Rosetta silent file (secondary structure, phi, psi, omega in degrees, C-alpha in Angstrom):
SEQUENCE: MAHGEVLEFEEYVRTRQDALLRSARRLVPDPTDAQDLLQTALVRTYGRWDGIADKALADAYLRRVMINTRTEWWRARKLDEVPTEQLPDASVEDGSDQRADRALLMDILKVLAPKQRSVVVLRHWEQMSTEETAAALGMSTGTVKSTLHRALARLRQELESRDLDMRALERGDHTVRYEGRERCAA
SCORE:     score description
SCORE:     0.000 S_00000001
   1 L     0.000  137.764 -179.061  -70.655   53.749 -153.808 S_00000001
   2 L   -69.304  154.758 -177.818  -67.251   54.694 -152.434 S_00000001
   3 H   -57.579  -39.703  179.042  -64.115   53.053 -153.839 S_00000001
   4 H   -62.756  -37.837  178.931  -63.452   51.301 -150.509 S_00000001
   5 H   -71.452  -33.398  176.201  -66.903   49.754 -150.523 S_00000001
   6 H   -62.966  -46.097  178.320  -66.418   48.538 -154.098 S_00000001
   7 H   -63.119  -39.028  178.283  -63.205   46.816 -153.052 S_00000001
   8 H   -63.353  -42.290  178.245  -64.962   45.379 -149.993 S_00000001
   9 H   -64.866  -44.053  178.905  -67.754   43.976 -152.197 S_00000001
  10 H   -60.152  -42.132  178.457  -65.234   42.504 -154.643 S_00000001
  11 H   -65.429  -41.946  177.487  -63.382   40.800 -151.779 S_00000001
  12 H   -58.184  -48.757 -178.964  -66.658   39.472 -150.366 S_00000001
  13 H   -62.744  -43.409 -178.638  -67.615   37.969 -153.741 S_00000001
  14 H   -60.599  -41.240 -176.608  -64.137   36.508 -154.232 S_00000001
  15 H   -83.524  -26.440 -173.887  -64.150   34.754 -150.851 S_00000001
  16 H  -108.120   -2.098 -171.115  -67.807   33.661 -150.758 S_00000001
  17 H   -60.807  -38.197 -179.409  -68.595   32.878 -154.397 S_00000001
  18 H   -65.083  -45.681  179.219  -68.232   29.080 -154.117 S_00000001
  19 H   -65.678  -39.423  179.395  -70.543   28.837 -151.098 S_00000001
  20 H   -67.544  -36.548  177.704  -73.019   31.238 -152.692 S_00000001
  21 H   -67.184  -37.796  175.704  -73.024   29.241 -155.932 S_00000001
  22 H   -61.424  -41.070  177.798  -73.763   26.061 -153.941 S_00000001
  23 H   -62.887  -44.152  179.002  -76.728   27.847 -152.355 S_00000001
  24 H   -63.219  -39.082 -178.906  -77.957   28.968 -155.771 S_00000001
  25 H   -64.303  -29.937  178.432  -77.517   25.426 -157.126 S_00000001
  26 H   -77.522  -21.936 -179.998  -79.794   24.123 -154.394 S_00000001
  27 H   -85.933  -31.137  177.695  -82.477   26.635 -155.307 S_00000001
  28 L  -130.925  135.899 -172.326  -82.509   25.892 -159.041 S_00000001
  29 L   -72.472  -28.901 -176.057  -81.649   22.495 -160.514 S_00000001
  30 L   -84.390  127.642 -177.831  -79.861   23.639 -163.676 S_00000001
  31 H   -59.284  -36.334  179.053  -76.190   24.675 -163.132 S_00000001
  32 H   -68.139  -41.951  176.476  -76.415   27.443 -165.735 S_00000001
  33 H   -63.081  -36.322  178.770  -79.565   28.824 -164.137 S_00000001
  34 H   -63.502  -41.723  177.846  -77.810   28.691 -160.753 S_00000001
  35 H   -64.998  -41.791  177.481  -74.957   30.812 -162.112 S_00000001
  36 H   -62.408  -41.902  179.383  -77.460   33.251 -163.619 S_00000001
  37 H   -60.871  -46.687  179.771  -79.344   33.381 -160.322 S_00000001
  38 H   -62.813  -44.795 -179.308  -76.174   34.150 -158.379 S_00000001
  39 H   -62.105  -43.041  178.368  -75.067   36.821 -160.862 S_00000001
  40 H   -61.774  -44.343  179.764  -78.478   38.489 -160.780 S_00000001
  41 H   -64.339  -38.956  178.938  -78.476   38.429 -156.980 S_00000001
  42 H   -65.958  -40.524  178.370  -74.944   39.867 -156.872 S_00000001
  43 H   -62.418  -44.701  179.679  -75.894   42.709 -159.215 S_00000001
  44 H   -65.557  -38.163 -179.688  -78.925   43.517 -157.071 S_00000001
  45 H   -71.195  -36.634  179.449  -76.867   43.299 -153.881 S_00000001
  46 H   -55.359  -42.165 -179.921  -74.073   45.480 -155.304 S_00000001
  47 L   -67.332  -18.709 -178.911  -76.501   48.366 -155.641 S_00000001
  48 L  -113.276    6.229 -172.807  -77.459   48.005 -151.971 S_00000001
  49 H   -55.634  -42.451 -178.792  -74.058   47.054 -150.535 S_00000001
  50 H   -68.516  -16.799  178.350  -73.542   50.334 -148.683 S_00000001
  51 H   -84.858   -9.338  178.346  -76.936   49.846 -147.012 S_00000001
  52 L   -87.128   99.789 -175.075  -75.875   46.578 -145.369 S_00000001
  53 L   -67.348  -45.722 -179.111  -74.624   47.896 -142.057 S_00000001
  54 L  -101.447  100.265 -176.030  -73.483   44.526 -140.659 S_00000001
  55 H   -66.212  -14.560  175.769  -71.486   42.828 -143.433 S_00000001
  56 H   -67.231  -19.671  179.133  -71.556   39.608 -141.392 S_00000001
  57 H   -95.449    9.032 -176.825  -75.195   39.353 -142.493 S_00000001
  58 H   -62.475  -38.579  178.408  -74.322   39.703 -146.187 S_00000001
  59 H   -60.606  -45.868 -179.800  -74.753   35.957 -146.847 S_00000001
  60 H   -62.980  -41.769  178.847  -78.269   36.010 -145.392 S_00000001
  61 H   -62.255  -45.301 -178.515  -79.110   39.134 -147.399 S_00000001
  62 H   -67.088  -38.894  176.157  -77.794   37.587 -150.609 S_00000001
  63 H   -60.754  -41.498  179.278  -79.656   34.310 -149.983 S_00000001
  64 H   -63.302  -41.314  177.436  -82.856   36.294 -149.550 S_00000001
  65 H   -63.006  -41.776  178.512  -82.206   38.113 -152.834 S_00000001
  66 H   -63.083  -42.561  179.809  -81.599   34.748 -154.555 S_00000001
  67 H   -63.665  -45.180  178.858  -84.838   33.320 -153.145 S_00000001
  68 H   -63.213  -41.557 -179.996  -86.812   36.391 -154.219 S_00000001
  69 H   -64.943  -45.531  178.570  -85.240   36.333 -157.678 S_00000001
  70 H   -61.142  -38.973  177.643  -85.936   32.623 -158.122 S_00000001
  71 H   -64.882  -41.208  175.765  -89.526   33.196 -157.047 S_00000001
  72 H   -60.138  -44.639  179.544  -89.849   36.019 -159.610 S_00000001
  73 H   -62.305  -42.760 -177.981  -88.477   33.721 -162.307 S_00000001
  74 H   -63.502  -42.459  179.644  -90.844   30.928 -161.281 S_00000001
  75 H   -66.550  -32.256 -176.458  -93.860   33.238 -161.422 S_00000001
  76 H   -90.426   -0.830 -175.188  -92.818   34.585 -164.819 S_00000001
  77 L   -62.054  153.346  177.845  -92.059   31.190 -166.337 S_00000001
  78 L  -101.170  120.818 -177.199  -93.745   30.210 -169.535 S_00000001
  79 L   -89.646   92.388  178.072  -95.543   26.910 -169.220 S_00000001
  80 L  -120.881   43.430  175.814  -95.074   25.259 -172.558 S_00000001
  81 L   -75.366  142.374  179.659  -94.792   21.653 -171.423 S_00000001
  82 L  -121.683  126.291  178.576  -96.119   19.120 -173.859 S_00000001
  83 L   -65.494  142.319  178.402  -97.323   15.700 -172.686 S_00000001
  84 L  -127.609  163.813  179.512  -95.500   12.795 -174.306 S_00000001
  85 L   -75.455  -29.735 -177.826  -96.061    9.069 -174.457 S_00000001
  86 L  -122.744  141.415  174.072  -92.658    8.273 -172.978 S_00000001
  87 L   -74.791  146.423  176.530  -90.783    9.818 -170.117 S_00000001
  88 L   -64.872  148.639  178.229  -87.266   10.977 -170.989 S_00000001
  89 L   -67.714  133.797  175.149  -84.504    8.603 -169.947 S_00000001
  90 L   -84.942  132.118 -179.423  -82.864    9.564 -166.682 S_00000001
  91 L  -116.444  147.847  176.659  -79.108    9.540 -166.980 S_00000001
  92 L  -117.220  123.472 -172.381  -76.471    9.276 -164.319 S_00000001
  93 L   -58.748  -53.431 -175.086  -73.191   10.908 -165.249 S_00000001
  94 L  -117.688    1.577  176.255  -70.732    8.614 -163.537 S_00000001
  95 L    80.746   -0.450 -178.879  -72.952    5.858 -162.176 S_00000001
  96 L   -76.043  147.689 -179.978  -72.153    6.439 -158.515 S_00000001
  97 H   -61.399  -36.028 -177.933  -74.957    5.992 -156.007 S_00000001
  98 H   -64.382  -43.329  178.669  -74.265    9.375 -154.471 S_00000001
  99 H   -68.020  -36.710  178.343  -74.791   11.225 -157.735 S_00000001
 100 H   -64.903  -43.389  178.458  -77.903    9.192 -158.470 S_00000001
 101 H   -63.411  -41.598  179.177  -79.333   10.018 -155.044 S_00000001
 102 H   -64.085  -43.057  179.107  -78.514   13.702 -155.511 S_00000001
 103 H   -62.583  -42.054  178.380  -80.128   13.722 -158.961 S_00000001
 104 H   -63.050  -44.079 -179.836  -83.238   12.051 -157.543 S_00000001
 105 H   -62.954  -44.973  178.659  -83.391   14.547 -154.690 S_00000001
 106 H   -62.738  -35.779  179.825  -83.001   17.516 -157.019 S_00000001
 107 H   -69.142  -44.643 -177.849  -85.706   16.035 -159.247 S_00000001
 108 H   -73.980  -21.080  175.164  -88.226   15.459 -156.482 S_00000001
 109 H   -63.194  -22.197 -179.879  -87.601   18.939 -155.080 S_00000001
 110 L   -65.311  -21.280 -178.959  -89.278   20.194 -158.255 S_00000001
 111 L   -76.212  -13.916 -178.349  -92.651   18.980 -156.945 S_00000001
 112 L   -83.521  149.464  172.050  -92.493   21.525 -154.121 S_00000001
 113 L   -68.787  156.841 -177.568  -93.856   25.034 -154.321 S_00000001
 114 H   -54.188  -41.198 -179.283  -91.153   27.741 -154.210 S_00000001
 115 H   -63.553  -44.457  179.562  -91.902   28.623 -150.567 S_00000001
 116 H   -64.695  -43.098 -179.793  -91.652   24.976 -149.498 S_00000001
 117 H   -61.783  -41.866  178.952  -88.466   24.464 -151.477 S_00000001
 118 H   -61.048  -43.900 -179.762  -86.889   27.545 -149.902 S_00000001
 119 H   -63.971  -45.286 -179.732  -87.692   26.310 -146.394 S_00000001
 120 H   -62.408  -45.131 -178.523  -86.299   22.812 -147.103 S_00000001
 121 H   -62.517  -47.380 -177.663  -83.111   24.202 -148.663 S_00000001
 122 H   -67.634  -41.202 -177.378  -82.422   26.643 -145.840 S_00000001
 123 H   -73.545  -44.098 -171.428  -83.250   24.209 -143.028 S_00000001
 124 H  -100.043  -33.035  178.437  -81.618   21.056 -144.351 S_00000001
 125 H   -89.960  -47.437 -179.542  -78.905   22.117 -146.807 S_00000001
 126 L   -81.012   -9.887  178.423  -77.892   25.423 -145.316 S_00000001
 127 L    54.047   40.422  176.120  -78.521   23.963 -141.821 S_00000001
 128 L   -82.482  151.200  176.132  -80.131   27.145 -140.604 S_00000001
 129 L   -72.011  169.161  177.584  -82.194   27.034 -137.429 S_00000001
 130 H   -59.707  -41.914 -179.151  -85.949   27.509 -137.562 S_00000001
 131 H   -66.143  -42.736  179.115  -85.525   31.056 -136.305 S_00000001
 132 H   -64.438  -40.593  178.822  -82.809   31.872 -138.867 S_00000001
 133 H   -63.540  -43.966  179.667  -84.933   30.407 -141.654 S_00000001
 134 H   -60.571  -44.005  179.900  -87.941   32.432 -140.514 S_00000001
 135 H   -65.254  -42.223 -178.583  -85.868   35.626 -140.474 S_00000001
 136 H   -65.330  -33.966 -176.791  -84.341   34.920 -143.894 S_00000001
 137 H   -97.881   -5.513  178.985  -87.744   34.260 -145.454 S_00000001
 138 L    68.777   42.246  178.605  -89.659   36.917 -143.553 S_00000001
 139 L  -137.057  170.465 -179.425  -92.133   34.544 -141.938 S_00000001
 140 L   -78.244  160.615  178.737  -92.958   33.317 -138.462 S_00000001
 141 H   -64.480  -34.929  177.612  -91.275   30.261 -136.944 S_00000001
 142 H   -62.635  -39.187  177.443  -94.648   28.514 -136.849 S_00000001
 143 H   -66.544  -39.734  177.333  -95.060   29.051 -140.577 S_00000001
 144 H   -60.910  -46.749 -178.368  -91.565   27.671 -141.173 S_00000001
 145 H   -62.578  -46.604 -177.944  -92.371   24.572 -139.103 S_00000001
 146 H   -69.236  -38.099  178.052  -95.714   23.886 -140.775 S_00000001
 147 H   -64.951  -42.495  178.403  -94.327   24.579 -144.250 S_00000001
 148 H   -63.816  -42.927  178.964  -91.389   22.258 -143.592 S_00000001
 149 H   -59.204  -48.360  179.492  -93.713   19.554 -142.263 S_00000001
 150 H   -65.334  -38.625 -179.519  -95.926   19.716 -145.370 S_00000001
 151 H   -65.523  -44.893  179.931  -92.917   19.856 -147.694 S_00000001
 152 H   -66.431  -36.703  176.389  -91.258   16.813 -146.141 S_00000001
 153 H   -63.326  -40.918  179.163  -94.560   14.905 -146.250 S_00000001
 154 H   -65.942  -39.741  178.038  -94.886   15.767 -149.950 S_00000001
 155 H   -65.227  -42.110  176.555  -91.308   14.630 -150.615 S_00000001
 156 H   -60.278  -44.573  179.351  -91.937   11.328 -148.804 S_00000001
 157 H   -59.745  -43.710  179.928  -95.103   10.829 -150.824 S_00000001
 158 H   -65.312  -42.674  178.198  -93.224   11.488 -154.076 S_00000001
 159 H   -62.556  -44.671  179.105  -90.416    9.091 -153.126 S_00000001
 160 H   -62.869  -40.998  179.241  -92.902    6.342 -152.220 S_00000001
 161 H   -62.432  -43.931  179.615  -94.785    6.872 -155.465 S_00000001
 162 H   -67.459  -36.493  177.999  -91.595    6.602 -157.495 S_00000001
 163 H   -64.406  -43.297  177.519  -90.546    3.511 -155.567 S_00000001
 164 H   -63.002  -40.441  178.713  -93.908    1.839 -156.306 S_00000001
 165 H   -61.952  -42.712 -179.828  -93.590    2.771 -159.978 S_00000001
 166 H   -65.749  -40.981  178.143  -90.114    1.224 -160.169 S_00000001
 167 H   -62.892  -39.974  179.163  -91.308   -1.996 -158.505 S_00000001
 168 H   -63.381  -41.830  178.611  -94.198   -2.234 -160.962 S_00000001
 169 H   -65.338  -39.198  179.089  -91.819   -1.856 -163.897 S_00000001
 170 H   -65.277  -31.204  177.925  -89.499   -4.504 -162.477 S_00000001
 171 H   -79.267   -9.846 -179.358  -92.475   -6.913 -162.229 S_00000001
 172 L    95.094    5.747  176.286  -93.299   -6.243 -165.869 S_00000001
 173 L   -81.849  112.758 -174.242  -96.387   -4.143 -165.199 S_00000001
 174 L   -91.302    7.274  175.116  -96.109   -1.428 -167.834 S_00000001
 175 E   -97.406  117.642 -173.772  -98.873    0.773 -166.439 S_00000001
 176 E  -121.481  139.713  174.735  -97.244    3.419 -164.272 S_00000001
 177 E   -73.891  138.628  175.735  -98.795    6.201 -162.203 S_00000001
 178 E  -141.112  108.214 -179.448  -97.641    9.657 -163.229 S_00000001
 179 L    50.063   49.313  173.257  -98.861   12.620 -161.184 S_00000001
 180 L    86.155   -1.732  179.236 -102.095   10.914 -160.253 S_00000001
 181 E  -119.517  155.013  174.800 -102.805    9.420 -163.704 S_00000001
 182 E   -96.994  143.859  176.226 -102.066    6.014 -165.113 S_00000001
 183 E  -150.579  161.116 -177.734 -100.189    5.681 -168.337 S_00000001
 184 E   -84.782  126.585 -179.053  -98.444    2.982 -170.298 S_00000001
 185 L   -87.301  -11.449 -178.140  -94.681    2.939 -169.792 S_00000001
 186 L   -80.312    0.000    0.000  -94.019    0.683 -172.806 S_00000001
């Protein structure tokens, strides 16, 4: 890569890094993983920087690299979850409703498949149009619409389920549904 292109890439990263990190944070819930995701995507993009003819599309290209990388990580994950009798306590850092709502949203996004999560993030957080989302993900607009519809229905279902569980606990009913099974919350 020519020296001028290296400087151009460095300037791009310097000016766009905060927005790109926010995008990465929406794709993976853990802040450290989000930083790793962005760094990995930047390294991959650096090697292809001279191939991006229209630098105005660099954000879209980098988002696509982040989505692909996150999908690779998800496929390669090691599933070593162990069932426990008690759910871990959910904590809210500063107690504000906004942070609690954000934490809940990030938590329920975990129930979505990677493709669904990508569509929801691009359409609702990145506020991309259906056509832009389809182009970024390499799918048809119809697929984006149907995937978004199913994803939002799944999120509503998860929210309703959690709301019912909380009401049951408030009434003193210690049997709570968890992913389709009943278990004792006490």
